[in-house]
Coordinates of C-alpha atoms in Angstrom, one line a residue:
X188 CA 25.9 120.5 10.6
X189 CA 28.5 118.3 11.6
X190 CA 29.8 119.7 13.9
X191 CA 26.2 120.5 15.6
X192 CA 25.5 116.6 15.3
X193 CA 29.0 115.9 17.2
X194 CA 28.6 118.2 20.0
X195 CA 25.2 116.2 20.7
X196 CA 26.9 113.1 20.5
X197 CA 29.5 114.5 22.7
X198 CA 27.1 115.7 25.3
X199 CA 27.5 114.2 28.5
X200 CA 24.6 113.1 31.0
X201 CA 23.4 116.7 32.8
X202 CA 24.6 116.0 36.9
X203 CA 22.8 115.6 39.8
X204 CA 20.1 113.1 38.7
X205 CA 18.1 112.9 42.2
X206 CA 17.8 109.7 43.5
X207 CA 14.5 107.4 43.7
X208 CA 12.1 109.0 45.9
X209 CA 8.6 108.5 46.9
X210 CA 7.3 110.0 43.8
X211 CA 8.8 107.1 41.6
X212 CA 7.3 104.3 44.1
X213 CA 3.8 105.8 44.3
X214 CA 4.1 106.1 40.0
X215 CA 4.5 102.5 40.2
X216 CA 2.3 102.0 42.6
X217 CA -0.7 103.5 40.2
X218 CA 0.2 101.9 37.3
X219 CA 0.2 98.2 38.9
X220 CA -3.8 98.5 39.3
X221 CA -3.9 100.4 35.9
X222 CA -2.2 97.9 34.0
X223 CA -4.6 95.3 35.6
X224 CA -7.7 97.1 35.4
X225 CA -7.3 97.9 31.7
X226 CA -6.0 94.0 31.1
X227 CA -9.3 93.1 32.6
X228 CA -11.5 95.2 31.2
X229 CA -10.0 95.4 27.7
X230 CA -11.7 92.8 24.7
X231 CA -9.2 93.5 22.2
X232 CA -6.2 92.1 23.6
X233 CA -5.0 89.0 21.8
X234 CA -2.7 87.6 24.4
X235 CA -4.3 88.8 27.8
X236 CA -2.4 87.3 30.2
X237 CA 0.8 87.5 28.1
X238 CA 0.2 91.6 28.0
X239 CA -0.4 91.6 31.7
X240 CA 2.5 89.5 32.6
X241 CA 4.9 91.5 30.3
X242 CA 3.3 95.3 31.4
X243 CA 3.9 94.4 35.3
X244 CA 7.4 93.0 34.8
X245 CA 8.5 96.2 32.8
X246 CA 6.9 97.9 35.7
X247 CA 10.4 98.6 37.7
X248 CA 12.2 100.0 34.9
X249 CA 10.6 103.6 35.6
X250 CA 12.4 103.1 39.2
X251 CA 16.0 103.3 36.7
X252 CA 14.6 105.9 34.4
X253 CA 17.0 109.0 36.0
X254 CA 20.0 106.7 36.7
X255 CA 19.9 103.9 33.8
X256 CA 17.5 106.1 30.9
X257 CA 19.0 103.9 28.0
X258 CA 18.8 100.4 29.8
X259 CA 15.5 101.5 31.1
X260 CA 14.0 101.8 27.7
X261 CA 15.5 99.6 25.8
X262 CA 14.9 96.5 27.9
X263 CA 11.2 96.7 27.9
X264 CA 11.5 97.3 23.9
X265 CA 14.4 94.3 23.2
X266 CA 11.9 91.8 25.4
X267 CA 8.8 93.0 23.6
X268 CA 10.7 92.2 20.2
X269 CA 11.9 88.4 21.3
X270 CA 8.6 88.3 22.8
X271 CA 7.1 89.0 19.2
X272 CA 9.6 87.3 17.5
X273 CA 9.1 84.0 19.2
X274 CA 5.1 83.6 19.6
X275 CA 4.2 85.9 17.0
X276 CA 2.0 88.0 19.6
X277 CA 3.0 91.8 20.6
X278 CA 2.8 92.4 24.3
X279 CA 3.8 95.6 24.2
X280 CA -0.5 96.0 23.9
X281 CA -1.3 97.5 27.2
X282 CA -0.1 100.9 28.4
X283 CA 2.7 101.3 26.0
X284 CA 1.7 104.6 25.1
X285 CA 2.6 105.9 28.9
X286 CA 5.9 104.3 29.1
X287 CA 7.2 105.7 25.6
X288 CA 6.5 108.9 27.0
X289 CA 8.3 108.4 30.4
X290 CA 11.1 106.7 29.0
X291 CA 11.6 108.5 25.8
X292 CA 11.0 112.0 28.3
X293 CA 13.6 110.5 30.6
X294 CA 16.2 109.8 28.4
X295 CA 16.6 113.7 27.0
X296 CA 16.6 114.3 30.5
X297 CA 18.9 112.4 32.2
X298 CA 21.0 110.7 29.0
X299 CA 24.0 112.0 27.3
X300 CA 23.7 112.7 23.8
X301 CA 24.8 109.0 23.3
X302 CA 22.5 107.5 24.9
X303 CA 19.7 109.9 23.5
X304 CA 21.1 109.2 19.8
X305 CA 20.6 105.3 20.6
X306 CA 17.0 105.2 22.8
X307 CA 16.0 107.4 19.2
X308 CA 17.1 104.9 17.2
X309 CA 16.1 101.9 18.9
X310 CA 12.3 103.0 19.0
X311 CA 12.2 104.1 15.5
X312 CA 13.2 100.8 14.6
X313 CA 10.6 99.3 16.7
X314 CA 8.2 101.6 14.8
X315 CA 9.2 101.2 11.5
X316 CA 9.5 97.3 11.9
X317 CA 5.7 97.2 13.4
X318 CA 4.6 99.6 10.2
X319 CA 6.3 96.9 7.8
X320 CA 4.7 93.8 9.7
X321 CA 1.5 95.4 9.2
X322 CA 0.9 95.8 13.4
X323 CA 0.4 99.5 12.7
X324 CA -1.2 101.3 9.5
X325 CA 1.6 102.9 7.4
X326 CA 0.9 106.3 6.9
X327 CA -1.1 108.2 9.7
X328 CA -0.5 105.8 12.1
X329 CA 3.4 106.2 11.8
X330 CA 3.1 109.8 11.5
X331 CA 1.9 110.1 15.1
X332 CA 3.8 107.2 16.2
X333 CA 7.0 109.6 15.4
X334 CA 4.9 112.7 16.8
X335 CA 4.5 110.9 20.7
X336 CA 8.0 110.0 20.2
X337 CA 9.7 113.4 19.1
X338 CA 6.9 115.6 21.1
X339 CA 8.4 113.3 24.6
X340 CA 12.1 113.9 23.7
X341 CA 11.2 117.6 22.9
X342 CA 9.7 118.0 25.9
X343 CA 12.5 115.9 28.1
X344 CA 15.8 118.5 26.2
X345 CA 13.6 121.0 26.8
X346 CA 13.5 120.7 30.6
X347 CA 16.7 119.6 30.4
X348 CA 18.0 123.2 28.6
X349 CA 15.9 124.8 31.4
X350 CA 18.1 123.4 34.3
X351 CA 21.1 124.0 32.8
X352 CA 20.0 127.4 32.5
X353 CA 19.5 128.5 35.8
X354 CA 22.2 126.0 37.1
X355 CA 24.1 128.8 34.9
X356 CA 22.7 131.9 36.6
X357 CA 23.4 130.1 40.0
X358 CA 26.7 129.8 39.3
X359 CA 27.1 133.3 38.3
X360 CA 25.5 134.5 41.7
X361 CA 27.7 132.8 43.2
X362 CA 30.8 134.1 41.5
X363 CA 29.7 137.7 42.3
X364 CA 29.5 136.9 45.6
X365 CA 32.7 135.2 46.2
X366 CA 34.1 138.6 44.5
X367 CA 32.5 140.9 46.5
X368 CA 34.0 138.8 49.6
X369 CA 37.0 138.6 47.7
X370 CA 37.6 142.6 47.7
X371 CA 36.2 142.9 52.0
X372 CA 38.8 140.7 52.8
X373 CA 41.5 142.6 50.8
X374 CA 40.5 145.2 53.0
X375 CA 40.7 143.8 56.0
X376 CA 44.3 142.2 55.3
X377 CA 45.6 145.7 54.1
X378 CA 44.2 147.1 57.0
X379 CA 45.7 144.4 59.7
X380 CA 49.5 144.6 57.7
X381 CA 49.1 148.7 58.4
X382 CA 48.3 148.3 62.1
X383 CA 51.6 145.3 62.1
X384 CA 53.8 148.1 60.2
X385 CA 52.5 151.2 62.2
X386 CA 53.4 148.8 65.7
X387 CA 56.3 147.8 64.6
X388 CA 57.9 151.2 64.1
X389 CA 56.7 152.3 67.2
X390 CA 58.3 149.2 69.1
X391 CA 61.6 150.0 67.2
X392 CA 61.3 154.0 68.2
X393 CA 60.8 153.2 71.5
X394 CA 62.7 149.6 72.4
X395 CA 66.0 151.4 73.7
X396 CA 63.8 153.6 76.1
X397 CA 61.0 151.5 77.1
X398 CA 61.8 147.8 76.5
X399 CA 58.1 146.7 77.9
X400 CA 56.8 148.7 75.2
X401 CA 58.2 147.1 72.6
X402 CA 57.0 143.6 74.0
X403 CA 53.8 145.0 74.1
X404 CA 53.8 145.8 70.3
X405 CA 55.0 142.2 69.3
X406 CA 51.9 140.8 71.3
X407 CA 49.9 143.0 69.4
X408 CA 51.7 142.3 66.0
X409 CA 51.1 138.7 66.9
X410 CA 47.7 139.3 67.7
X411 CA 46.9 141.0 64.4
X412 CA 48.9 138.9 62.0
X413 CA 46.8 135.4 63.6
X414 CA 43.7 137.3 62.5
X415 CA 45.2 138.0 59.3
X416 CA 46.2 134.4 58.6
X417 CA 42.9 133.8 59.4
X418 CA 41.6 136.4 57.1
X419 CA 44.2 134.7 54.6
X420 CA 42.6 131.2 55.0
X421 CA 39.0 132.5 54.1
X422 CA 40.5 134.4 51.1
X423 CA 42.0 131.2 49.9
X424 CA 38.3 129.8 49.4
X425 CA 37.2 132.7 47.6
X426 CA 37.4 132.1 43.6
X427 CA 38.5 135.2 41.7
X428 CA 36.6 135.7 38.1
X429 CA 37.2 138.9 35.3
X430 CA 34.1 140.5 35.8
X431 CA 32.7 143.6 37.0
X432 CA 33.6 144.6 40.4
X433 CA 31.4 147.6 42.5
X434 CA 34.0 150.5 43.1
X435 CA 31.6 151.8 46.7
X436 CA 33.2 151.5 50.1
X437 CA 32.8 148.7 52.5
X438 CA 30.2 148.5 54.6
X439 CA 29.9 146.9 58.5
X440 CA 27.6 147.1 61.5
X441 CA 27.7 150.4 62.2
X442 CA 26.2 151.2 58.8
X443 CA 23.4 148.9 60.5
X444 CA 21.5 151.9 61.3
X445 CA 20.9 153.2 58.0
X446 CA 18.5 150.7 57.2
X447 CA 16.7 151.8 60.5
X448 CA 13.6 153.7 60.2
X449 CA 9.7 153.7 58.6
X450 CA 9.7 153.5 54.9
X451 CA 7.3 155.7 52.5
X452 CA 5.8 153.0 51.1
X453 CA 7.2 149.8 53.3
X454 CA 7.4 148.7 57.2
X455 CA 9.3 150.3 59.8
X456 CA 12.8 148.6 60.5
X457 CA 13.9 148.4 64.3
X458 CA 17.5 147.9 64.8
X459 CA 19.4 146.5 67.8
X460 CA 22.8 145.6 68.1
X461 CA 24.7 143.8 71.0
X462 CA 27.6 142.9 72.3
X463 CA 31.3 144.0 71.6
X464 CA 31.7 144.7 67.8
X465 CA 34.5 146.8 67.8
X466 CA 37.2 144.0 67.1
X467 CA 35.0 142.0 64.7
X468 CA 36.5 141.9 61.1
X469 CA 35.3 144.1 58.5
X470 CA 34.6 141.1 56.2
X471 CA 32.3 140.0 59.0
X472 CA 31.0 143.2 59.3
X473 CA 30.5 143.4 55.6
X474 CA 28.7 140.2 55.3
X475 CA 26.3 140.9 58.5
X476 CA 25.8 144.3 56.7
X477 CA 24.8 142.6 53.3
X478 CA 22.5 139.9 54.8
X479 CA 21.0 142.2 57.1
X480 CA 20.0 144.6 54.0
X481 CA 18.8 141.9 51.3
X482 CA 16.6 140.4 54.0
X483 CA 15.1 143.6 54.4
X484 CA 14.8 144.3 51.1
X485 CA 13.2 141.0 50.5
X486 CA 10.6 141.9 53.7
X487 CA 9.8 144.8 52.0
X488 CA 8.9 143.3 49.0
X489 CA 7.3 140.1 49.7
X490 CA 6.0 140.1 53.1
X491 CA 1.8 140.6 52.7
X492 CA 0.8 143.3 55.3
X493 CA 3.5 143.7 57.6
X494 CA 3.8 146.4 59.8
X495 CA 7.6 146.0 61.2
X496 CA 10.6 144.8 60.4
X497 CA 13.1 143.7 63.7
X498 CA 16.9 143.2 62.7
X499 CA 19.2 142.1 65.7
X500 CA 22.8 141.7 66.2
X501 CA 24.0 139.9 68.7
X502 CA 28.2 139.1 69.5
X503 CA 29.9 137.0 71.6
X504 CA 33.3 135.3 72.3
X505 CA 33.2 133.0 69.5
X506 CA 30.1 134.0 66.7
X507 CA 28.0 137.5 65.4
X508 CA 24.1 136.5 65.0
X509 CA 22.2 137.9 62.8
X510 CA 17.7 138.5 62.8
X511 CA 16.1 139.9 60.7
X512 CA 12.5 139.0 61.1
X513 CA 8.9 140.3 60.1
X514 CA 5.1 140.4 61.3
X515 CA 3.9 139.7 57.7
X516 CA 1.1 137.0 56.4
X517 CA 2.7 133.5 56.3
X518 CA -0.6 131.8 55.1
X519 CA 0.4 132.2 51.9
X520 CA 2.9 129.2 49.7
X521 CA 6.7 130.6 50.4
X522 CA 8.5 132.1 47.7
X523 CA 11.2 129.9 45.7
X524 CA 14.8 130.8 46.9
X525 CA 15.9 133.8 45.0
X526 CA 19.4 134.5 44.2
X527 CA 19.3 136.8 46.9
X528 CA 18.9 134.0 49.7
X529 CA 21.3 132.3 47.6
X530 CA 24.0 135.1 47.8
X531 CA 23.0 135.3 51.4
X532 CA 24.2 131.6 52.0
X533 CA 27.2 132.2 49.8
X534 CA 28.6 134.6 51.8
X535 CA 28.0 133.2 55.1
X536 CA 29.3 129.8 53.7
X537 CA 32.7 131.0 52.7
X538 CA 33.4 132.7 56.4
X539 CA 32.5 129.3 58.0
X540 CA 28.9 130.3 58.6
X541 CA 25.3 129.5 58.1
X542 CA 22.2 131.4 56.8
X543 CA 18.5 130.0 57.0
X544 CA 15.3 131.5 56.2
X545 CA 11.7 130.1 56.7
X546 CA 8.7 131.4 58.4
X547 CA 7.9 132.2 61.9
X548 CA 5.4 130.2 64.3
X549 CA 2.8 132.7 64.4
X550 CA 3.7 135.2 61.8
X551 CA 5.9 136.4 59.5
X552 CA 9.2 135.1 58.3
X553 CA 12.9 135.4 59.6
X554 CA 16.3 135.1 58.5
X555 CA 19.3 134.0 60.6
X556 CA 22.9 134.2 60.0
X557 CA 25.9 133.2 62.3
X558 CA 29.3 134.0 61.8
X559 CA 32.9 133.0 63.5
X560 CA 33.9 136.0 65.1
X561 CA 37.4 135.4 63.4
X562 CA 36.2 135.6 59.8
X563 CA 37.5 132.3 58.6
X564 CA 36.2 129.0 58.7
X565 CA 38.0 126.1 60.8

């Protein structure tokens, strides 16, 4: 049990709290005319104007909910005590109910255990203090004071364990990518170091014969071991982790036309490739090869009534374009990113690429990669 209570304590705030957006002006923007409305049209208020005064000024601290979630909610409660303390009137009246439950929601949301431990404190005390000065019933009352305030925390750690969750099985997407990328670009280094070694002995075999010969195997030595260096630099990027690796052969363009064809139950895929593709890398192969097929795959199983599926490659001096587009329905909401489109970006991130997705003008819904014809990023 201790130790349970210490690793909360310990718990640190969960990253990337987004900044203010609109969302957090417009909230303030409705409860401005709220909190007047209901000081106007409410008879029970002892201190009106007091109540008003005190509901707008606490107004802003929802804008520091994310950022500040401890200063956020214990400023409005430390003023509504002094307040209290000094005139003997509670303004903490009108539209409390809504900012315990943003508050207390945000700070299990965006607090460290800390700062969680304290905001839980600091309103039970305002409870129990307004049960023993007789502002609320004892009893009943204090049961479902505790309720709102443990049913808003519950709800805050419970979005809070959701995040971190598929943070979690982001990262792990991720990590098989980066090995799958990890074991093409073994590949291609072993293969460039067997063309260097094979060029080498033929420049020795043949340098007392045919000197031009042997220059012409350095340039191509040089040649290969720049694109292997290069190959080297994307590797560098590529994070290593114990877990399962896939034994089956590399794939690359070529293998393109597999995917080519009208499925039993699925569109017909067109495939088109262009340009020279004979000197691209096989890890750039094998990532056009693994977009091309998940986009596919992800045609075939989410686009509404389409008919055909277009993938085209395209190389040039410098880059290898990938589309893969479809004649689907687009009408309807876009799916969330799947890991898929996730592993997609990955990939095409670590070889100093890019990968987007969204839907056509007219119809359907394409995918585009580009990729450095070198394999490596800059």
């Amino acid at each position: 049990m201790q130790g349970l209570l210490r690793s909360v304590w310990d718990e640190p705030r969960p990253p990337g709290a987004p900044r203010r957006v609109w969302r957090d002006w417009a909230l303030v923007g409705v409860l401005v005319p709220v909190i007047v409305l209901e000081g106007l049209l409410r008879t029970d208020l002892q201190w009106r104007p007091l109540s008003m005064v005190y509901a707008l000024a606490m107004s802003p601290a929802l804008l520091w909910r994310r950022r500040q979630p401890l200063a956020a909610l214990a400023v409005p409660v430390v003023v509504a005590g002094l307040i209290q303390l000094v005139t003997g009137a509670d303004p903490s009246e009108q539209g409390a109910v809504a900012y315990v439950l943003l508050l207390l929601y945000a700070l299990t949301r965006w607090g460290s255990g800390r700062e969680a431990a304290t905001g839980l404190a600091l309103i039970s005390g305002a409870v129990l203090v307004a049960a023993v000065t007789g502002q609320i019933a004892a009893g009943g009352d204090v049961v479902g004071a505790f309720t709102v305030v443990l049913s808003a925390l519950a709800l805050g750690g419970t979005f809070r364990y959701r995040a971190r969750a598929r943070a979690r099985e982001l990262d792990q997407v991720k990590l098989l990518e980066r090995e799958r990328l990890a074991r093409d670009l073994h590949d291609t280094v072993a293969h460039h170091v067997s063309a260097m070694a094979i060029r080498a002995q033929a420049g020795i075999a043949t340098a007392s014969a045919h000197p031009d010969a042997a220059v012409d195997a350095l340039r191509v030595i040089e040649a290969e071991a720049s694109r292997t260096l290069a190959e080297m630099r994307a590797m560098v990027r590529v994070l290593r982790r114990d877990e399962p690796a896939e034994l089956a052969p590399g794939r690359h363009i070529a293998d393109l036309a597999e995917l080519a064809g009208r499925s039993r139950i699925g569109p017909s895929v067109d495939v088109e490739i262009r340009g020279d593709l004979d000197d691209v890398p096989p890890s750039v192969g094998a990532a056009i090869y693994r977009i091309a097929q998940e986009s596919v795959t992800n045609a075939r199983r989410h686009a509404r009534h389409a008919t055909r599926i277009e993938v085209r490659v395209a190389a040039d001096d410098t880059a290898v374009r990938l589309s893969v587009s479809d004649d689907g329905d687009n009408t309807a909401a876009a799916p969330s990113p799947g890991y898929g489109l996730l592993g997609m970006i990955e990939r095409a991130g670590l070889l100093g690429g890019t990968c987007e997705a969204g839907p056509n003008p007219g119809r359907g819904w394409t995918v585009t990669a580009v990729l450095p014809r070198t394999g490596a990023a800059v």
